[in-house]
Amino acid sequence: MSVRKAVMVLYRVCWIAFFVMVVISLFPRPPFPYWLIWVPAAAAVALGLTTGRRGRAAVADPRPAVEVEPPVTGRWTALNSPADQVPSHGVHAYGQTYAIDIVAEPEPEPEPEPGSGPEMGPGADRRPGAAPEGRTALSRPKFRVLWPVARRNHHFPAFGAPLLAVADGTVVHASHGRRDHLSRNSGPALAYLMLIEASVRDVRGAGAIVGNHIVLDLGDGTYAMYAHLRHGSIRVRAGEKVRAGQPLAECGNSGNSTEPHVHFQLMDDPDLDVAVGIPFTWRGIGVPANGEAFTVRAAVHGSPAGEPGGAQTS
């Protein structure tokens, strides 16, 4: 076990000790003074700060960005982008320094002409949020202050969208046993996520944070990670070789997630506890900034490097 891995294990043990001591202190005459409760909490905070040192050092002297294909097709919008700030998610933990989140926000599609009938069969549009059976496209629900507190995942156009291999590589890890929970895109639900749910997941480990996920070995010490995948949707297994553009899984809402979205990152180690983030750029797109919409046509995958077309931003 590496030193960094041991530090992460000790970090979680300290938080567990803190929570246990808090519960014990609720009973009459606890076997320790009240101030002692805060010792493991302080130790956990100190260890957490220590784990970010390698990430901060990497930002000071970053590796060149690795160019890969986009992991999706269709129209998407970027959130928590490293184009705006680094670390993009506010922390270096779990190799997230240059991670990005994207949500599907397709253009509204026109109503079908009277008598035209729904589009059926293998030629039907399967892009994220495309109108099923000739209906208008599904729009992404906006954040609400109070109500509805939560929404089911089928209300979000990203849910179930296919995710594709960004390059040729080997599957290092693939897990899909975690459920897709309801959205956390309201004030009360977000407070629950940030104050309670995220803390519990952090103590349980990286797998609880990223939910169902896939890690690909792209070679040259570079690994790609897709997080928050849909339960039961993973089509590959550890050790399997994949080609760029090959379907891997579907977008979901597992782990520490507010709504169905794609979390993508490159890192230098397949173990999230010890990984340091690596800058990326998507061929034909670059790194979209927060709120920037981009569209990827399926033809971009597998095309020769530098070939024009296939993607656009707006």
XYZ file of N, CA and C in Angstrom, residues 58-189:
396
model
N 0.937 19.452 -9.298
C 0.691 19.158 -10.712
C 0.156 20.378 -11.440
N -0.658 21.175 -10.763
C -1.191 22.393 -11.380
C -0.080 23.402 -11.608
N 0.860 23.461 -10.675
C 1.979 24.394 -10.811
C 2.871 24.042 -11.990
N 2.963 22.753 -12.308
C 3.776 22.290 -13.438
C 2.973 21.236 -14.206
N 1.928 21.673 -14.937
C 0.998 20.713 -15.543
C 1.588 19.954 -16.722
N 1.092 18.730 -16.908
C 1.419 17.962 -18.101
C 0.711 18.565 -19.299
N 1.221 18.355 -20.506
C 0.498 18.808 -21.697
C -0.880 18.138 -21.767
N -1.852 18.875 -22.263
C -3.197 18.321 -22.385
C -3.205 17.143 -23.353
N -3.926 16.101 -22.993
C -4.052 14.910 -23.841
C -5.306 15.064 -24.697
N -5.152 14.957 -26.014
C -6.295 15.087 -26.913
C -6.976 13.739 -27.083
N -8.280 13.719 -26.825
C -9.089 12.520 -26.989
C -10.396 12.905 -27.671
N -11.142 11.897 -28.093
C -12.451 12.152 -28.684
C -13.463 12.540 -27.601
N -14.529 13.247 -27.943
C -15.604 13.501 -26.973
C -16.263 12.181 -26.565
N -16.742 12.079 -25.323
C -17.350 10.823 -24.864
C -18.837 10.707 -25.200
N -19.389 11.701 -25.915
C -20.829 11.723 -26.187
C -21.076 12.177 -27.619
N -22.313 12.016 -28.054
C -22.788 12.645 -29.279
C -24.046 13.417 -28.936
N -24.411 14.359 -29.787
C -25.578 15.178 -29.522
C -25.177 16.541 -28.983
N -26.141 17.251 -28.422
C -25.909 18.609 -27.918
C -25.838 18.583 -26.394
N -24.759 19.144 -25.857
C -24.499 19.139 -24.420
C -24.023 20.512 -23.975
N -24.100 20.742 -22.668
C -23.610 21.982 -22.072
C -22.659 21.648 -20.942
N -21.564 22.398 -20.856
C -20.534 22.130 -19.850
C -20.854 22.809 -18.520
N -20.515 22.111 -17.441
C -20.590 22.639 -16.077
C -19.296 22.259 -15.362
N -18.921 23.018 -14.346
C -17.722 22.702 -13.561
C -16.540 22.402 -14.468
N -16.264 23.319 -15.365
C -15.246 23.096 -16.391
C -13.872 23.602 -15.955
N -12.799 22.850 -16.294
C -11.450 23.339 -16.011
C -11.053 24.519 -16.896
N -11.890 24.848 -17.882
C -11.624 26.038 -18.685
C -11.856 27.308 -17.879
N -12.635 27.187 -16.791
C -12.970 28.348 -15.963
C -12.160 28.409 -14.678
N -11.921 27.253 -14.058
C -11.118 27.236 -12.842
C -10.487 25.861 -12.655
N -9.351 25.852 -11.974
C -8.643 24.618 -11.641
C -8.253 24.683 -10.168
N -8.657 23.704 -9.356
C -9.400 22.500 -9.725
C -10.850 22.811 -10.066
N -11.366 22.136 -11.071
C -12.690 22.452 -11.606
C -13.812 22.183 -10.633
N -13.635 21.187 -9.748
C -14.667 20.842 -8.786
C -14.323 21.331 -7.372
N -13.337 22.199 -7.289
C -12.969 22.781 -6.003
C -11.987 21.972 -5.186
N -11.702 20.741 -5.605
C -10.781 19.868 -4.874
C -9.923 19.092 -5.859
N -8.767 18.618 -5.360
C -7.899 17.766 -6.165
C -8.165 16.287 -5.914
N -8.973 15.978 -4.899
C -9.201 14.592 -4.501
C -9.803 13.777 -5.640
N -9.469 12.476 -5.637
C -10.002 11.509 -6.596
C -9.644 11.856 -8.042
N -8.533 12.557 -8.245
C -8.074 12.877 -9.592
C -8.960 13.857 -10.330
N -9.720 14.700 -9.598
C -10.714 15.574 -10.218
C -10.184 16.930 -10.655
N -8.896 17.159 -10.582
C -8.352 18.492 -10.842
C -8.854 19.091 -12.146
N -8.858 18.304 -13.218
C -9.269 18.804 -14.539
C -10.557 18.123 -15.017
N -11.366 17.642 -14.105
C -12.612 16.965 -14.475
C -13.618 17.953 -15.048
N -14.575 17.435 -15.780
C -15.640 18.259 -16.331
C -16.964 17.529 -16.194
N -18.043 18.281 -15.988
C -19.403 17.752 -16.000
C -20.121 18.312 -17.216
N -20.921 17.492 -17.872
C -21.718 17.963 -18.995
C -23.143 17.419 -18.863
N -24.105 18.247 -19.260
C -25.515 17.869 -19.219
C -26.101 18.009 -20.614
N -27.034 17.142 -20.942
C -27.672 17.180 -22.265
C -28.757 18.243 -22.270
N -28.661 19.156 -23.227
C -29.676 20.197 -23.397
C -29.939 20.378 -24.885
N -30.668 19.439 -25.473
C -30.893 19.480 -26.917
C -31.787 20.639 -27.335
N -31.619 21.039 -28.588
C -32.485 22.063 -29.147
C -33.913 21.530 -29.239
N -34.925 22.359 -28.926
C -36.307 21.899 -29.109
C -36.547 21.515 -30.557
N -37.236 20.423 -30.757
C -37.522 19.952 -32.105
C -38.955 20.300 -32.475
N -39.216 20.614 -33.744
C -40.563 21.005 -34.160
C -41.546 19.846 -34.045
N -42.797 20.210 -33.824
C -43.853 19.206 -33.782
C -43.974 18.547 -35.156
N -44.295 17.262 -35.205
C -44.459 16.607 -36.513
C -45.653 17.161 -37.269
N -45.557 17.163 -38.582
C -46.668 17.639 -39.389
C -47.858 16.700 -39.241
N -49.073 17.259 -39.319
C -50.261 16.406 -39.190
C -50.238 15.277 -40.207
N -50.469 14.071 -39.701
C -50.542 12.908 -40.568
C -49.206 12.285 -40.888
N -48.098 12.940 -40.407
C -46.792 12.374 -40.738
C -46.490 11.141 -39.920
N -47.057 11.065 -38.680
C -46.854 9.892 -37.846
C -45.502 9.916 -37.174
N -45.323 9.126 -36.110
C -44.061 9.077 -35.390
C -42.984 8.350 -36.170
N -41.749 8.717 -35.896
C -40.615 8.043 -36.518
C -40.331 6.766 -35.745
N -40.306 5.666 -36.429
C -40.167 4.381 -35.762
C -39.016 3.599 -36.371
N -38.703 2.462 -35.724
C -37.734 1.546 -36.299
C -36.305 1.961 -36.063
N -35.365 1.265 -36.726
C -33.947 1.490 -36.484
C -33.459 2.859 -36.917
N -34.225 3.579 -37.736
C -33.804 4.901 -38.173
C -34.199 6.006 -37.230
N -34.887 5.679 -36.139
C -35.350 6.698 -35.207
C -34.175 7.406 -34.550
N -34.397 8.699 -34.201
C -33.345 9.517 -33.599
C -33.113 9.085 -32.163
N -31.881 8.658 -31.844
C -31.554 8.188 -30.498
C -30.601 9.147 -29.784
N -30.458 10.387 -30.260
C -29.576 11.324 -29.588
C -30.141 11.697 -28.220
N -29.286 12.185 -27.285
C -29.781 12.585 -25.970
C -30.895 13.607 -26.084
N -32.046 13.284 -25.516
C -33.157 14.211 -25.509
C -33.938 14.284 -26.800
N -33.584 13.467 -27.787
C -34.322 13.492 -29.044
C -35.763 13.081 -28.794
N -36.652 13.614 -29.580
C -38.072 13.386 -29.354
C -38.457 11.947 -29.611
N -38.971 11.228 -28.602
C -39.402 9.856 -28.828
C -40.728 9.817 -29.561
N -40.804 8.969 -30.542
C -42.032 8.738 -31.282
C -42.632 10.038 -31.833
N -41.747 10.905 -32.342
C -42.214 12.095 -33.028
C -42.616 13.243 -32.140
N -42.429 13.162 -30.813
C -42.787 14.268 -29.940
C -41.680 15.313 -29.923
N -41.950 16.467 -29.279
C -40.933 17.490 -29.158
C -39.853 17.017 -28.196
N -38.647 17.585 -28.335
C -37.506 17.139 -27.550
C -37.714 17.402 -26.066
N -37.146 16.527 -25.249
C -37.215 16.658 -23.805
C -36.253 17.747 -23.356
N -36.747 18.726 -22.589
C -35.894 19.802 -22.094
C -35.424 19.485 -20.686
N -34.272 20.018 -20.322
C -33.692 19.767 -19.010
C -34.408 20.591 -17.948
N -34.923 19.961 -16.878
C -35.593 20.708 -15.812
C -34.634 21.681 -15.133
N -35.124 22.850 -14.795
C -34.302 23.854 -14.149
C -34.276 23.646 -12.631
N -33.259 24.225 -11.998
C -33.143 24.169 -10.543
C -34.305 24.925 -9.912
N -34.909 24.338 -8.879
C -36.024 24.959 -8.164
C -35.628 25.248 -6.725
N -36.107 26.365 -6.210
C -35.765 26.747 -4.839
C -36.399 25.790 -3.837
N -37.677 25.469 -4.034
C -38.370 24.613 -3.074
C -39.041 23.397 -3.704
N -39.808 23.601 -4.782
C -40.655 22.519 -5.282
C -40.580 22.450 -6.797
N -40.552 21.254 -7.362
C -40.515 19.950 -6.686
C -39.165 19.682 -6.031
N -39.206 18.996 -4.912
C -37.977 18.721 -4.168
C -37.035 17.846 -4.988
N -37.583 16.864 -5.666
C -36.769 15.940 -6.474
C -37.564 15.503 -7.690
N -36.854 15.069 -8.710
C -37.477 14.572 -9.933
C -36.935 13.193 -10.271
N -37.736 12.434 -11.006
C -37.266 11.138 -11.482
C -36.328 11.351 -12.661
N -35.440 10.400 -12.847
C -34.373 10.572 -13.829
C -34.865 10.670 -15.263
N -36.021 10.084 -15.574
C -36.479 10.116 -16.959
C -36.894 11.519 -17.395
N -36.981 12.472 -16.441
C -37.283 13.849 -16.809
C -36.074 14.562 -17.413
N -34.900 13.967 -17.307
C -33.668 14.610 -17.769
C -33.184 13.979 -19.074
N -32.914 14.796 -20.091
C -32.543 14.237 -21.399
C -31.226 13.475 -21.400
N -30.348 13.722 -20.410
C -29.061 13.011 -20.387
C -29.213 11.560 -19.952
N -30.255 11.264 -19.196
C -30.391 9.917 -18.628
C -30.554 8.872 -19.723
N -29.654 7.908 -19.716
C -29.697 6.844 -20.714
C -28.926 7.143 -21.984
N -28.322 8.342 -22.083
C -27.536 8.662 -23.280
C -26.302 7.772 -23.345
N -25.944 7.281 -24.530
C -24.772 6.401 -24.648
C -23.467 7.169 -24.437
N -22.541 6.529 -23.733
C -21.205 7.086 -23.514
C -20.202 6.247 -24.287
N -19.266 6.911 -24.930
C -18.375 6.259 -25.876
C -16.915 6.335 -25.423
N -16.129 5.358 -25.844
C -14.706 5.365 -25.537
C -14.049 6.553 -26.232
N -13.232 7.304 -25.498
C -12.591 8.497 -26.055
C -11.325 8.164 -26.830
N -10.859 6.938 -26.712
C -9.655 6.495 -27.426
C -9.583 4.979 -27.342
N -8.704 4.393 -28.108
C -8.427 2.963 -27.959
C -7.813 2.744 -26.579
N -8.188 1.672 -25.915
C -7.632 1.420 -24.591
C -8.091 0.099 -24.020
N -7.805 -0.079 -22.743
C -8.159 -1.296 -22.023
C -8.963 -0.929 -20.789
N -10.040 -1.660 -20.556
C -10.871 -1.412 -19.376
C -10.127 -1.912 -18.138
N -9.895 -1.003 -17.204
C -9.234 -1.352 -15.952
C -10.254 -1.679 -14.881
N -11.336 -0.930 -14.866
C -12.365 -1.112 -13.833
C -13.728 -0.779 -14.419
N -14.733 -1.551 -14.042
C -16.109 -1.290 -14.464
C -17.050 -1.760 -13.363
N -17.804 -0.841 -12.790
C -18.744 -1.193 -11.714
C -20.099 -0.575 -11.999
N -21.161 -1.337 -11.757
C -22.505 -0.827 -12.078
C -23.546 -1.294 -11.066
N -23.163 -1.526 -9.824
C -24.108 -2.056 -8.850
C -24.852 -1.030 -8.028
N -24.567 0.261 -8.227
C -25.213 1.298 -7.411
C -26.459 1.832 -8.104
N -27.441 2.174 -7.315
C -28.730 2.621 -7.855
C -28.637 4.043 -8.395
N -29.568 4.392 -9.274
C -29.746 5.764 -9.737
C -30.774 6.430 -8.827
N -30.343 7.423 -8.060
C -31.248 8.069 -7.112
C -32.022 9.211 -7.776
N -32.965 9.779 -7.058
C -33.711 10.928 -7.549
C -32.787 12.137 -7.667
N -33.234 13.140 -8.404
C -32.406 14.330 -8.591
C -32.262 15.101 -7.273
N -31.248 15.933 -7.234
C -31.010 16.823 -6.092
C -30.953 18.256 -6.607
N -31.875 18.607 -7.495
C -31.823 19.932 -8.123
C -32.891 20.875 -7.590
N -33.023 20.897 -6.251
C -33.847 21.886 -5.562
C -33.084 22.317 -4.312
N -33.514 23.408 -3.690
C -32.840 23.890 -2.498
C -32.754 22.849 -1.388
N -33.888 22.267 -0.960
C -33.836 21.267 0.114
C -33.019 20.029 -0.258
N -33.165 19.542 -1.489
C -32.438 18.339 -1.899
C -30.938 18.602 -1.987
